[in-house]
Amino acid sequence: MIRSHVLICGGTGCTSSGSKTIQDTFARELESQGLSDEVKIVQTGCFGLCALGPVVIIYPEGTFYSRVTPDDVKEIVSEHLLKGRVVERLVHKDADAPVPADGAYSMNETAFYRKQHRVALRNCGLINPENIDEYIAMDGYAALGKVLTEMTPDDVIQTLLDAGLRGRGGAGFPTGLKWKFAKAYQNEQKYVCCNADEGDPGAFMDRSVLEGDPHAVLEAMAIAGYTIGANKGYIYVRAEYPIAVNRLRIAIDQAREYGLLGKDIFGTGFDFDIELRLGAGAFVCGEETALMTSIEGNRGEPRPRPPFPAEKGLYQKPSILNNVETYANVCQIILKGAEWFASMGTEKSKGTKVFALGGKINNTGLVEVPMGTTLREVIEDIGGGIPNGKKFKAAQTGGPSGGCIPASLIDTKIDYDSLIAIGSMMGSGGLIVMDEDNCMVDIAKFFLEFTVDESCGKCTPCRVGTKRLYEMLTKVTNGTATMEDLDKMEELCYYIKANSLCGLGQTAPNPVLSTLKYFRAEYEAHVRDKICPAGVCKALLQYVIDPDKCKGCTLCARNCPVGAISGELKAPHVIDPAKCIKCGVCAERCKFGAISKK
C-alpha cells in the first residue's frame, strides 16, 4: 500500500539542475531502505518556483523541499520517509516561519504561492504528465465528454463568451468570438491550430503547461474541433522544447490508444486528430498567418488580412489559432461554468494570467494570478522583491512587443486595458524586472535588436524601419546622437507602428516609445551630457582609480588585458582612458574598492 508520494519536478528548469539524477537516487535509496512498495515517486511538471529548483514535494504532508541535491536524498529518505522527521534545513518557507512537527508546511502557505490562483497551471506539479490515467483522475476529458454528449457547438461558444475568455497569446481577442466566426464559414475541411512557439525572450509559460499538463491542450483542441466543425488539429511547437515535444507525443499516442483522439470519439461519431509541427524558433511565426504558412511548409511570413484565418487560414481553409494557455483554460470553463471563470479578474479581463517572472527578482519562476492583481503584488509579495537591496526601476511586460513600466506605476493593475493605457501590453506573459543598475536605453536597444533579427523582411516599414531605429539607438548609447535624433526616433516609431504588415512590426517600437516617455531624462543624459547614468553603455564609461583608496598592490595592472594601468608598487595607480577597453576586470579584481565607473 502506498503511504507517501515523492513528487519531483521534471520541468526544464529543474531537469537542467539535475532532477533526473535526484529521481534515480530516490529510487535506489527507497529500494535500499525497503520502502519501494510504500513510497511512490512521481515525475511532475513545473511547480513554479524555478529559482529554488530542484524541487521535491512529499505528500500527504505537502512538505516542500527546495534546492535538493543527490547528497540530500539519503537524509530525506531515512529521516522523513522512514522516521517521520522533516529535514527542516531543506524546507522552503518564509523567513522565520516555523515548520510544524508533522512537516505540513505546504507550498500554498508561502508568500510566493499565497496570492496565486492556478487555473491554467492547475495540474502542473501535481500529476505525472506522461500518464493519461493521472490526468483522467483530475477530471481529464470530462469536459470533452460533456461537450460531445450534452452541448451543441453554439452552447460551447456562448459559454466561452459568457466566461469572457480572451486570447492569452498577446492580442487578447475574445476566444468565443473567434470560434464563432470560424464556425460560421462553411467548408468540407477546417482546422484547429495551437501556437506553442513562444518566442518572447524570458518567456516559458506555454512550455511549462505542455511539460506539466499536455492533455489539457489536446482535450481543449478537440472541443474546439467539435465547436467549429473541424476534424484535424496542429500544434506548432518550438523544436528547442525537447521535453515538451516528447510529452506531447506521448500524450497524443495515449489519447489515441484510449479513443480520445481519432475516429468516433465517445461513440458520438465525432472524429478529431492532432499532429505536431516543429518550429525552428522564428519569432514572426507567433503571428497567426505566418504560423499557418510555416505549417504548410513555406517560409514563415505573414499574409495581409483580411481575409482572416476564420475564413481562409491553414491551406486556405477556415481555421482558428489559440495559444497554449488559452486552451488550458477551456476545459475548466466547460466543467465549472462561465460564471465561475468570470468571477475572477476585472470587468473586461476575466480569469487568471500566467507570467514568467524573471530578471532582477528574488523569486524567479512561473506565476498565475487573477487579472487585476497589481504589479506591486507580483514583484514584492510573490516575487520577493529586488535582490541585494537594490531599488525597483522598471518592469517589461509583453516581451519585445511590450513596454517598460516605471516604478511610479508599480500599482498598475495587470489586465489588458490597463497595460495598453500606459504604453505596454499583456503579451504572452513574460515579465522582466529591472533595478537601478539597468540602463533603459540599453534595454530598449536589446529588445529592438531582437526584433530586427527576427523580422521576416516581407514589408519595408519593419525590415528597414526597425534597422534604422536600431542605428539611432546605437548612436545614443555611443554618445554621438543629437537631441534632434530623439525626435526623429519617436517619429519613426509611429511610422513603423502604423505601416507594418503584422504584429511584429506594429509593436516593435513599443520598448522605445515607453522608455522615451518614462525615462527621457536618461536618453538626454546620453545625448547631452555624454554619460550613462546606470553605468552600462561602454562608450560613455570611464574607469577611475581613487588615489585615497588605492594601496598600490598592482593587482589591477597585472590583470589589465591591454596594459592601460600604470603605477609604482605601494603607490596610487592611474588608468589611461585612451588605452582602456572598459572591460571592468580591474574593478572586479581590486580588493580595496578603489576603482569605480563614472
Coordinates of C-alpha atoms in Angstrom, one line a residue:
M1 CA 0.0 0.0 0.0
I2 CA 1.3 3.4 -1.0
R3 CA 1.5 5.7 2.1
S4 CA 3.7 8.6 0.6
H5 CA 4.2 10.2 -2.7
V6 CA 7.5 11.9 -3.7
L7 CA 6.8 14.4 -6.4
I8 CA 9.9 15.5 -8.2
C9 CA 9.9 18.4 -10.7
G10 CA 10.6 17.3 -14.2
G11 CA 10.3 20.6 -15.9
T12 CA 13.1 22.1 -18.0
G13 CA 14.4 24.3 -15.2
C14 CA 14.7 21.5 -12.6
T15 CA 15.9 19.0 -15.2
S16 CA 18.8 21.3 -16.1
S17 CA 19.6 21.4 -12.3
G18 CA 19.8 17.6 -12.1
S19 CA 16.3 16.5 -11.0
K20 CA 16.6 13.3 -13.1
T21 CA 19.6 12.3 -11.0
I22 CA 17.7 13.0 -7.9
Q23 CA 14.8 10.9 -9.1
D24 CA 17.2 8.0 -9.7
T25 CA 18.9 8.5 -6.3
F26 CA 15.5 8.3 -4.6
A27 CA 14.7 5.1 -6.4
R28 CA 17.9 3.5 -5.1
E29 CA 17.6 4.8 -1.6
L30 CA 13.9 3.6 -1.3
E31 CA 15.0 0.2 -2.5
S32 CA 17.9 0.0 0.0
Q33 CA 15.5 1.0 2.8
G34 CA 12.8 -1.4 1.8
L35 CA 10.3 1.4 1.0
S36 CA 9.7 0.8 -2.7
D37 CA 6.3 -0.7 -2.1
E38 CA 5.2 2.1 0.3
V39 CA 6.5 5.2 -1.4
K40 CA 5.8 6.2 -4.9
I41 CA 8.0 8.5 -7.0
V42 CA 6.1 10.8 -9.4
Q43 CA 7.8 12.9 -12.0
T44 CA 5.7 16.1 -12.5
G45 CA 5.8 19.3 -14.4
C46 CA 7.0 22.7 -13.1
F47 CA 5.9 23.7 -9.6
G48 CA 6.6 27.3 -10.4
L49 CA 9.4 28.4 -8.1
C50 CA 12.2 27.8 -10.5
A51 CA 14.7 29.9 -8.5
L52 CA 14.7 27.1 -5.9
G53 CA 15.0 24.0 -8.0
P54 CA 15.4 21.1 -8.0
V55 CA 12.1 20.9 -6.0
V56 CA 10.8 17.8 -4.2
I57 CA 7.4 17.7 -2.5
I58 CA 6.3 14.9 -0.2
Y59 CA 2.7 14.0 0.3
P60 CA 0.4 13.6 2.2
E61 CA 2.2 16.2 4.4
G62 CA 2.9 18.5 1.4
T63 CA 6.4 19.3 2.6
F64 CA 8.2 21.5 0.1
Y65 CA 11.9 20.7 -0.2
S66 CA 14.0 23.1 -2.3
R67 CA 17.4 23.1 -3.9
V68 CA 17.7 19.4 -3.2
T69 CA 21.0 17.7 -4.2
P70 CA 21.6 14.0 -4.6
D71 CA 23.5 14.0 -1.3
D72 CA 20.3 15.2 0.4
V73 CA 18.2 12.3 -0.8
K74 CA 19.5 9.7 1.7
E75 CA 18.7 12.0 4.6
I76 CA 15.2 12.7 3.3
V77 CA 14.5 9.0 2.9
S78 CA 16.0 7.9 6.3
E79 CA 14.6 10.9 8.3
H80 CA 11.3 11.9 6.6
L81 CA 10.1 8.8 4.9
L82 CA 11.4 6.2 7.3
K83 CA 11.2 8.0 10.7
G84 CA 8.7 10.7 10.0
R85 CA 11.0 13.6 10.9
V86 CA 11.1 16.5 8.5
V87 CA 14.5 17.7 7.2
E88 CA 13.9 21.3 8.2
R89 CA 17.1 22.7 6.7
L90 CA 15.7 21.8 3.2
V91 CA 12.2 23.0 3.7
H92 CA 11.3 26.1 1.7
K93 CA 9.5 28.5 4.0
D94 CA 9.1 32.2 4.6
A95 CA 11.7 33.8 6.8
D96 CA 11.3 33.0 10.5
A97 CA 8.3 30.7 9.8
P98 CA 8.4 27.6 12.0
V99 CA 7.9 24.2 10.4
P100 CA 5.2 22.2 12.1
A101 CA 6.4 18.9 13.6
D102 CA 4.3 16.9 11.1
G103 CA 6.0 18.8 8.2
A104 CA 2.7 20.1 7.0
Y105 CA 4.1 23.5 5.9
S106 CA 2.8 23.3 2.4
M107 CA 3.7 25.4 -0.7
N108 CA 0.4 27.3 -0.5
E109 CA 1.4 28.8 2.8
T110 CA 4.4 30.6 1.4
A111 CA 4.3 34.2 0.1
F112 CA 5.2 33.0 -3.4
Y113 CA 2.1 30.8 -3.7
R114 CA -0.4 32.5 -1.3
K115 CA -1.7 35.1 -3.8
Q116 CA -1.7 32.8 -6.8
H117 CA -4.7 31.1 -8.2
R118 CA -3.9 28.2 -10.5
V119 CA -6.3 27.5 -13.4
A120 CA -4.2 27.0 -16.5
L121 CA -1.5 25.5 -14.2
R122 CA -3.9 23.5 -12.0
N123 CA -2.2 20.2 -12.8
C124 CA 1.4 21.3 -13.2
G125 CA 3.4 19.9 -10.4
L126 CA 0.6 17.6 -9.3
I127 CA 0.4 14.8 -11.8
N128 CA 2.7 12.8 -14.0
P129 CA 2.3 14.4 -17.4
E130 CA 3.3 11.1 -19.1
N131 CA 0.4 9.2 -17.5
I132 CA -3.0 9.8 -19.0
D133 CA -4.7 8.0 -16.1
E134 CA -3.5 10.7 -13.7
Y135 CA -5.0 13.4 -16.0
I136 CA -8.3 11.5 -16.1
A137 CA -8.2 11.2 -12.3
M138 CA -8.2 15.0 -12.2
D139 CA -11.4 15.2 -14.3
G140 CA -9.4 14.9 -17.5
Y141 CA -11.5 14.5 -20.7
A142 CA -14.7 15.0 -18.7
A143 CA -15.2 18.4 -20.4
L144 CA -14.9 16.7 -23.9
G145 CA -17.4 14.1 -22.9
K146 CA -19.8 16.8 -21.6
V147 CA -19.5 18.8 -24.8
L148 CA -20.0 15.8 -27.1
T149 CA -23.0 14.4 -25.3
E150 CA -24.7 17.4 -23.7
M151 CA -23.8 20.6 -25.6
T152 CA -24.2 22.0 -29.1
P153 CA -21.4 24.0 -30.8
D154 CA -23.4 27.1 -30.1
D155 CA -23.6 26.2 -26.4
V156 CA -19.8 26.0 -26.2
I157 CA -19.4 29.3 -28.0
Q158 CA -21.9 31.0 -25.7
T159 CA -20.2 29.6 -22.6
L160 CA -16.8 31.0 -23.7
L161 CA -18.4 34.3 -24.5
D162 CA -20.2 34.5 -21.1
A163 CA -16.9 33.5 -19.4
G164 CA -15.1 36.4 -21.0
L165 CA -12.1 34.3 -22.0
R166 CA -9.7 36.3 -24.1
G167 CA -6.7 35.1 -26.0
R168 CA -3.6 34.7 -23.8
G169 CA -1.1 34.9 -26.7
G170 CA -1.0 38.7 -26.6
A171 CA -3.8 40.2 -28.7
G172 CA -6.5 39.4 -26.1
F173 CA -9.2 38.7 -28.8
P174 CA -12.3 37.1 -27.3
T175 CA -11.9 33.3 -27.8
G176 CA -15.6 32.6 -28.1
L177 CA -16.0 35.2 -30.9
K178 CA -13.0 33.7 -32.8
W179 CA -14.6 30.3 -32.6
K180 CA -18.0 31.7 -33.7
F181 CA -16.5 33.3 -36.8
A182 CA -14.8 30.0 -37.8
K183 CA -18.0 28.0 -37.2
A184 CA -20.0 30.3 -39.5
Y185 CA -17.9 29.7 -42.6
Q186 CA -19.0 26.5 -44.4
N187 CA -16.3 24.2 -45.8
E188 CA -15.7 20.5 -46.1
Q189 CA -12.4 20.9 -44.2
K190 CA -11.5 23.1 -41.2
Y191 CA -8.5 23.2 -38.9
V192 CA -7.7 23.9 -35.2
C193 CA -4.2 25.2 -34.6
C194 CA -2.3 25.7 -31.4
N195 CA 0.5 28.3 -31.1
A196 CA 3.2 26.7 -28.8
D197 CA 6.0 28.6 -30.4
E198 CA 6.6 31.1 -27.6
G199 CA 9.3 33.3 -28.9
D200 CA 9.5 36.1 -26.3
P201 CA 12.9 36.3 -24.5
G202 CA 12.4 35.1 -21.0
A203 CA 9.0 33.5 -21.6
F204 CA 8.4 29.9 -20.6
M205 CA 4.7 29.8 -19.6
D206 CA 3.4 27.7 -22.5
R207 CA 6.4 25.4 -22.3
S208 CA 5.6 24.7 -18.7
V209 CA 2.0 23.9 -19.4
L210 CA 3.0 21.5 -22.2
E211 CA 5.6 19.8 -19.9
G212 CA 3.2 19.5 -17.0
D213 CA -0.3 19.1 -18.4
P214 CA -0.2 18.3 -22.2
H215 CA -3.6 16.5 -22.2
A216 CA -5.3 19.8 -21.2
V217 CA -4.3 21.2 -24.5
L218 CA -5.3 18.2 -26.5
E219 CA -8.7 18.0 -24.9
A220 CA -9.4 21.7 -25.5
M221 CA -8.4 21.4 -29.1
A222 CA -10.8 18.5 -29.6
I223 CA -13.6 20.7 -28.0
A224 CA -12.6 23.4 -30.5
G225 CA -12.8 21.0 -33.4
Y226 CA -16.3 19.9 -32.4
T227 CA -17.3 23.5 -32.0
I228 CA -16.2 24.9 -35.4
G229 CA -16.7 21.7 -37.3
A230 CA -13.0 20.6 -37.7
N231 CA -11.6 17.1 -37.6
K232 CA -7.9 18.0 -37.7
G233 CA -5.6 19.9 -35.4
Y234 CA -2.0 21.0 -35.5
I235 CA 0.3 22.0 -32.6
Y236 CA 3.1 24.3 -33.7
V237 CA 5.7 23.8 -31.1
R238 CA 9.3 25.0 -30.8
A239 CA 11.9 22.3 -31.6
E240 CA 14.0 23.9 -28.8
Y241 CA 11.5 22.5 -26.3
P242 CA 12.5 18.8 -26.3
I243 CA 10.8 17.8 -23.1
A244 CA 7.5 19.5 -24.2
V245 CA 7.7 17.8 -27.6
N246 CA 8.4 14.4 -26.1
R247 CA 5.5 14.7 -23.6
L248 CA 3.1 15.9 -26.3
R249 CA 4.0 12.9 -28.5
I250 CA 3.4 10.6 -25.5
A251 CA 0.1 12.3 -24.7
I252 CA -1.2 12.1 -28.3
D253 CA -0.3 8.4 -28.5
Q254 CA -2.1 7.7 -25.2
A255 CA -5.2 9.7 -26.2
R256 CA -5.4 7.8 -29.5
E257 CA -5.0 4.5 -27.6
Y258 CA -7.9 5.5 -25.2
G259 CA -10.1 6.5 -28.1
L260 CA -10.0 10.2 -27.1
L261 CA -8.4 11.2 -30.3
G262 CA -9.1 9.7 -33.7
K263 CA -12.4 8.2 -35.0
D264 CA -15.8 8.2 -33.3
I265 CA -14.8 9.8 -30.0
F266 CA -17.0 8.6 -27.1
G267 CA -19.2 6.8 -29.7
T268 CA -20.7 10.1 -30.9
G269 CA -19.5 10.0 -34.5
F270 CA -17.1 12.9 -33.9
D271 CA -13.6 12.5 -35.5
F272 CA -10.6 14.5 -34.5
D273 CA -6.9 14.0 -34.5
I274 CA -3.8 16.1 -33.8
E275 CA -0.4 16.3 -35.4
L276 CA 2.8 18.2 -34.2
R277 CA 4.7 20.6 -36.4
L278 CA 8.1 21.7 -35.0
G279 CA 9.1 25.3 -35.4
A280 CA 12.7 26.5 -35.9
G281 CA 12.4 29.3 -33.4
A282 CA 11.3 32.2 -35.7
F283 CA 9.7 34.9 -33.6
V284 CA 7.5 36.0 -36.5
C285 CA 5.8 32.6 -36.5
G286 CA 4.0 33.6 -33.4
E287 CA 1.8 35.7 -35.8
E288 CA -1.2 33.6 -36.8
T289 CA -0.9 33.8 -40.6
A290 CA 2.9 33.3 -40.5
L291 CA 2.5 30.3 -38.3
M292 CA 0.0 28.7 -40.6
T293 CA 2.2 29.5 -43.6
S294 CA 5.0 27.6 -41.8
I295 CA 2.8 24.6 -41.1
E296 CA 2.1 24.4 -44.8
G297 CA 5.9 24.0 -45.3
N298 CA 6.6 27.5 -46.6
R299 CA 8.8 30.3 -45.3
G300 CA 7.1 31.8 -42.2
E301 CA 5.8 35.1 -43.4
P302 CA 2.6 36.9 -42.5
R303 CA -0.2 37.4 -45.0
P304 CA -2.3 40.5 -45.4
R305 CA -5.6 40.4 -43.5
P306 CA -8.5 40.3 -44.5
P307 CA -9.3 37.5 -45.2
F308 CA -8.8 36.4 -41.6
P309 CA -7.9 32.8 -40.8
A310 CA -11.5 32.1 -39.7
E311 CA -12.4 32.4 -43.4
K312 CA -9.1 31.4 -45.1
G313 CA -6.4 30.1 -42.8
L314 CA -4.4 27.0 -42.9
Y315 CA -4.4 25.6 -46.5
Q316 CA -6.8 28.4 -47.3
K317 CA -9.5 26.7 -45.2
P318 CA -11.4 28.1 -42.2
S319 CA -9.1 27.8 -39.2
I320 CA -8.7 29.0 -35.6
L321 CA -5.4 29.6 -33.7
N322 CA -5.2 29.9 -30.0
N323 CA -2.1 29.7 -27.8
V324 CA -1.4 27.0 -25.2
E325 CA -2.6 29.0 -22.2
T326 CA -5.9 29.9 -23.8
Y327 CA -6.6 26.2 -24.4
A328 CA -5.5 25.3 -20.9
N329 CA -8.5 27.4 -19.6
V330 CA -11.2 25.9 -21.8
C331 CA -11.9 22.6 -20.1
Q332 CA -12.2 24.2 -16.7
I333 CA -14.7 26.7 -18.0
I334 CA -16.8 23.9 -19.5
L335 CA -16.8 21.9 -16.3
K336 CA -17.1 24.7 -13.8
G337 CA -19.2 27.1 -15.8
A338 CA -18.9 30.6 -17.2
E339 CA -19.8 32.3 -14.0
W340 CA -17.0 30.6 -12.1
F341 CA -14.4 31.9 -14.6
A342 CA -16.0 35.4 -14.9
S343 CA -15.9 35.8 -11.2
M344 CA -12.2 36.1 -11.3
G345 CA -10.4 39.1 -12.8
T346 CA -11.7 42.5 -13.8
E347 CA -14.7 43.7 -15.8
K348 CA -13.0 43.4 -19.2
S349 CA -10.2 41.0 -18.3
K350 CA -11.6 37.8 -16.8
G351 CA -9.9 34.8 -15.3
T352 CA -6.2 34.5 -14.4
K353 CA -2.9 35.1 -16.3
V354 CA 0.3 33.1 -16.2
F355 CA 3.6 35.1 -16.1
A356 CA 7.2 34.0 -16.4
L357 CA 8.7 36.2 -13.7
G358 CA 12.4 36.9 -14.3
G359 CA 15.2 39.4 -14.3
K360 CA 16.2 41.3 -11.1
I361 CA 13.9 39.4 -8.8
N362 CA 14.4 37.1 -5.8
N363 CA 11.8 34.5 -6.8
T364 CA 12.3 33.7 -10.4
G365 CA 9.6 31.4 -11.7
L366 CA 6.1 30.8 -13.0
V367 CA 3.2 32.8 -11.5
E368 CA -0.5 32.6 -12.1
V369 CA -2.6 35.4 -10.6
P370 CA -6.2 36.8 -11.1
M371 CA -6.4 39.5 -13.7
G372 CA -6.3 42.9 -11.9
T373 CA -3.6 41.9 -9.5
T374 CA -1.2 44.8 -9.2
L375 CA 2.4 44.8 -10.5
R376 CA 3.5 45.6 -6.9
E377 CA 1.9 42.4 -5.6
V378 CA 3.6 40.3 -8.2
I379 CA 7.0 41.9 -7.7
E380 CA 7.1 42.5 -3.9
D381 CA 4.7 39.9 -2.4
I382 CA 5.1 37.0 -4.9
G383 CA 8.5 37.8 -6.4
G384 CA 10.1 38.6 -3.1
G385 CA 11.4 42.0 -4.2
I386 CA 14.7 43.1 -5.7
P387 CA 17.9 41.3 -4.7
N388 CA 20.8 42.9 -2.9
G389 CA 18.9 45.8 -1.6
K390 CA 18.6 47.5 -5.0
K391 CA 15.7 49.7 -6.0
F392 CA 13.0 48.6 -8.4
K393 CA 13.3 50.7 -11.6
A394 CA 11.0 49.2 -14.3
A395 CA 9.2 46.1 -15.5
Q396 CA 9.0 44.9 -19.0
T397 CA 5.7 43.2 -19.9
G398 CA 4.9 41.7 -23.3
G399 CA 8.5 41.0 -24.4
P400 CA 9.8 42.8 -27.5
S401 CA 6.2 43.8 -28.2
G402 CA 5.6 45.4 -24.8
G403 CA 6.7 48.4 -22.9
C404 CA 8.7 49.3 -19.8
I405 CA 6.6 50.2 -16.8
P406 CA 8.4 52.7 -14.4
A407 CA 8.5 52.4 -10.6
S408 CA 6.0 55.3 -10.4
L409 CA 3.3 53.0 -12.0
I410 CA 4.0 49.9 -9.8
D411 CA 0.4 49.9 -8.6
T412 CA -1.0 49.4 -12.1
K413 CA -3.4 46.6 -12.3
I414 CA -2.3 43.8 -14.6
D415 CA -5.0 43.5 -17.2
Y416 CA -5.3 44.0 -21.0
D417 CA -6.7 47.6 -20.9
S418 CA -4.6 48.9 -18.0
L419 CA -1.3 47.9 -19.6
I420 CA -2.2 49.2 -23.0
A421 CA -3.2 52.5 -21.4
I422 CA 0.3 53.0 -20.0
G423 CA 2.1 52.1 -23.2
S424 CA 2.7 48.4 -22.6
M425 CA 0.7 45.2 -23.3
M426 CA 0.0 41.9 -21.7
G427 CA 1.7 39.9 -24.4
S428 CA 2.1 36.2 -23.9
G429 CA 3.2 36.7 -20.3
G430 CA 6.9 37.5 -20.0
L431 CA 7.5 39.8 -17.0
I432 CA 11.1 41.0 -16.7
V433 CA 12.1 43.1 -13.7
M434 CA 14.8 45.7 -13.7
D435 CA 16.7 47.5 -11.0
E436 CA 18.7 50.7 -10.7
D437 CA 21.7 49.1 -12.4
N438 CA 19.8 48.7 -15.7
C439 CA 20.1 51.4 -18.4
M440 CA 16.7 51.9 -20.0
V441 CA 18.2 53.0 -23.3
D442 CA 20.2 49.8 -23.4
I443 CA 17.1 47.7 -22.6
A444 CA 15.2 49.3 -25.5
K445 CA 18.2 48.6 -27.7
F446 CA 18.3 45.0 -26.6
F447 CA 14.6 44.3 -27.5
L448 CA 14.8 46.2 -30.8
E449 CA 17.9 44.2 -31.8
F450 CA 15.9 41.1 -31.2
T451 CA 13.0 42.3 -33.5
V452 CA 15.5 43.4 -36.2
D453 CA 16.9 39.9 -36.2
E454 CA 13.5 38.3 -36.2
S455 CA 11.8 40.4 -38.8
C456 CA 10.9 38.2 -41.8
G457 CA 11.7 41.1 -44.1
K458 CA 8.4 40.9 -46.1
C459 CA 7.4 44.6 -45.5
T460 CA 9.6 47.6 -45.8
P461 CA 8.4 49.5 -42.7
C462 CA 9.5 46.6 -40.5
R463 CA 12.5 45.4 -42.5
V464 CA 14.1 48.8 -43.0
G465 CA 12.4 50.9 -40.3
T466 CA 13.5 48.8 -37.3
K467 CA 17.0 48.7 -38.6
R468 CA 17.2 52.5 -38.9
L469 CA 15.6 52.8 -35.4
Y470 CA 18.3 50.4 -34.0
E471 CA 21.0 52.5 -35.6
M472 CA 19.6 55.6 -33.9
L473 CA 19.6 53.9 -30.6
T474 CA 23.2 52.8 -31.2
K475 CA 24.1 56.5 -31.7
V476 CA 22.5 57.3 -28.4
T477 CA 24.4 54.6 -26.5
N478 CA 27.6 55.7 -28.2
G479 CA 27.2 59.3 -27.3
T480 CA 27.1 60.5 -30.9
A481 CA 23.3 61.3 -31.2
T482 CA 21.8 64.8 -31.1
M483 CA 18.6 66.0 -29.4
E484 CA 17.0 66.2 -32.9
D485 CA 17.7 62.4 -33.2
L486 CA 15.4 61.7 -30.3
D487 CA 12.5 63.5 -32.1
K488 CA 13.3 61.6 -35.3
M489 CA 13.3 58.3 -33.4
E490 CA 9.9 59.0 -32.0
E491 CA 8.5 60.0 -35.4
L492 CA 10.0 56.8 -37.0
C493 CA 8.4 54.7 -34.2
Y494 CA 4.9 55.9 -35.0
Y495 CA 5.5 55.3 -38.8
I496 CA 6.6 51.7 -38.2
K497 CA 3.6 51.0 -36.0
A498 CA 1.2 52.4 -38.5
N499 CA 2.5 50.8 -41.6
S500 CA 4.0 47.4 -40.8
L501 CA 2.2 44.3 -42.1
C502 CA 1.9 42.3 -38.9
G503 CA 2.0 42.5 -35.2
L504 CA 5.8 42.1 -35.0
G505 CA 6.5 45.4 -36.8
Q506 CA 3.4 47.1 -35.4
T507 CA 4.6 46.5 -31.8
A508 CA 8.4 46.6 -32.3
P509 CA 8.7 50.3 -31.4
N510 CA 6.9 49.9 -28.0
P511 CA 10.0 49.4 -25.9
V512 CA 11.5 52.6 -27.4
L513 CA 8.3 54.6 -27.1
S514 CA 7.7 53.6 -23.5
T515 CA 11.3 54.3 -22.4
L516 CA 11.3 57.7 -24.2
K517 CA 8.1 58.5 -22.4
Y518 CA 9.1 57.4 -18.9
F519 CA 12.9 57.7 -19.0
R520 CA 13.5 60.6 -21.3
A521 CA 15.9 62.1 -18.9
E522 CA 18.1 59.0 -19.3
Y523 CA 18.1 59.5 -23.0
E524 CA 19.0 63.1 -22.7
A525 CA 21.9 62.3 -20.3
H526 CA 23.3 60.0 -23.0
V527 CA 22.9 62.7 -25.7
R528 CA 23.6 66.0 -23.9
D529 CA 25.9 65.0 -21.1
K530 CA 27.6 62.0 -22.8
I531 CA 27.1 59.8 -19.7
C532 CA 25.1 56.6 -19.0
P533 CA 23.5 57.2 -15.5
A534 CA 23.4 53.4 -14.9
G535 CA 27.0 52.9 -16.0
V536 CA 26.1 50.3 -18.6
C537 CA 26.9 51.8 -22.0
K538 CA 30.6 51.2 -22.5
A539 CA 31.2 54.0 -24.9
L540 CA 30.2 56.5 -22.3
L541 CA 32.0 54.9 -19.4
Q542 CA 35.3 55.8 -17.8
Y543 CA 37.0 53.7 -15.1
V544 CA 38.9 55.8 -12.5
I545 CA 41.1 54.9 -9.5
D546 CA 40.6 56.7 -6.2
P547 CA 44.1 57.6 -5.1
D548 CA 43.0 57.7 -1.4
K549 CA 41.8 54.1 -1.6
C550 CA 44.5 52.6 -3.9
K551 CA 47.2 50.7 -1.9
G552 CA 49.4 50.2 -4.9
C553 CA 49.2 46.4 -4.8
T554 CA 49.5 46.3 -8.6
L555 CA 46.7 43.6 -8.9
C556 CA 44.7 45.8 -11.3
A557 CA 47.7 46.5 -13.5
R558 CA 48.7 42.8 -13.6
N559 CA 45.2 41.8 -14.7
C560 CA 44.5 44.5 -17.2
P561 CA 44.5 42.8 -20.7
V562 CA 45.7 45.9 -22.6
G563 CA 48.2 47.4 -20.1
A564 CA 46.1 50.6 -19.5
I565 CA 47.0 50.8 -15.8
S566 CA 50.4 52.1 -14.5
G567 CA 51.9 53.0 -11.2
E568 CA 54.7 52.1 -8.8
L569 CA 54.4 49.4 -6.1
K570 CA 52.7 50.8 -3.0
A571 CA 51.8 54.0 -4.8
P572 CA 48.4 55.0 -6.3
H573 CA 47.9 53.8 -9.8
V574 CA 46.2 55.5 -12.8
I575 CA 44.2 54.3 -15.8
D576 CA 44.9 55.6 -19.3
P577 CA 41.5 56.3 -20.8
A578 CA 42.9 56.1 -24.3
K579 CA 44.0 52.5 -23.8
C580 CA 41.2 51.3 -21.6
I581 CA 38.7 49.0 -23.3
K582 CA 36.3 49.2 -20.3
C583 CA 36.2 45.5 -19.7
G584 CA 35.8 46.0 -15.9
V585 CA 38.4 43.4 -14.9
C586 CA 40.3 45.9 -12.8
A587 CA 37.2 46.8 -10.8
E588 CA 36.4 43.1 -10.3
R589 CA 40.0 42.3 -9.1
C590 CA 40.5 45.3 -6.8
K591 CA 40.3 44.2 -3.2
F592 CA 40.0 47.8 -1.8
G593 CA 37.1 49.2 -3.8
A594 CA 39.4 51.9 -5.3
I595 CA 38.1 51.5 -8.9
S596 CA 34.8 52.8 -9.9
K597 CA 32.8 53.7 -13.1
K598 CA 31.7 57.3 -13.9

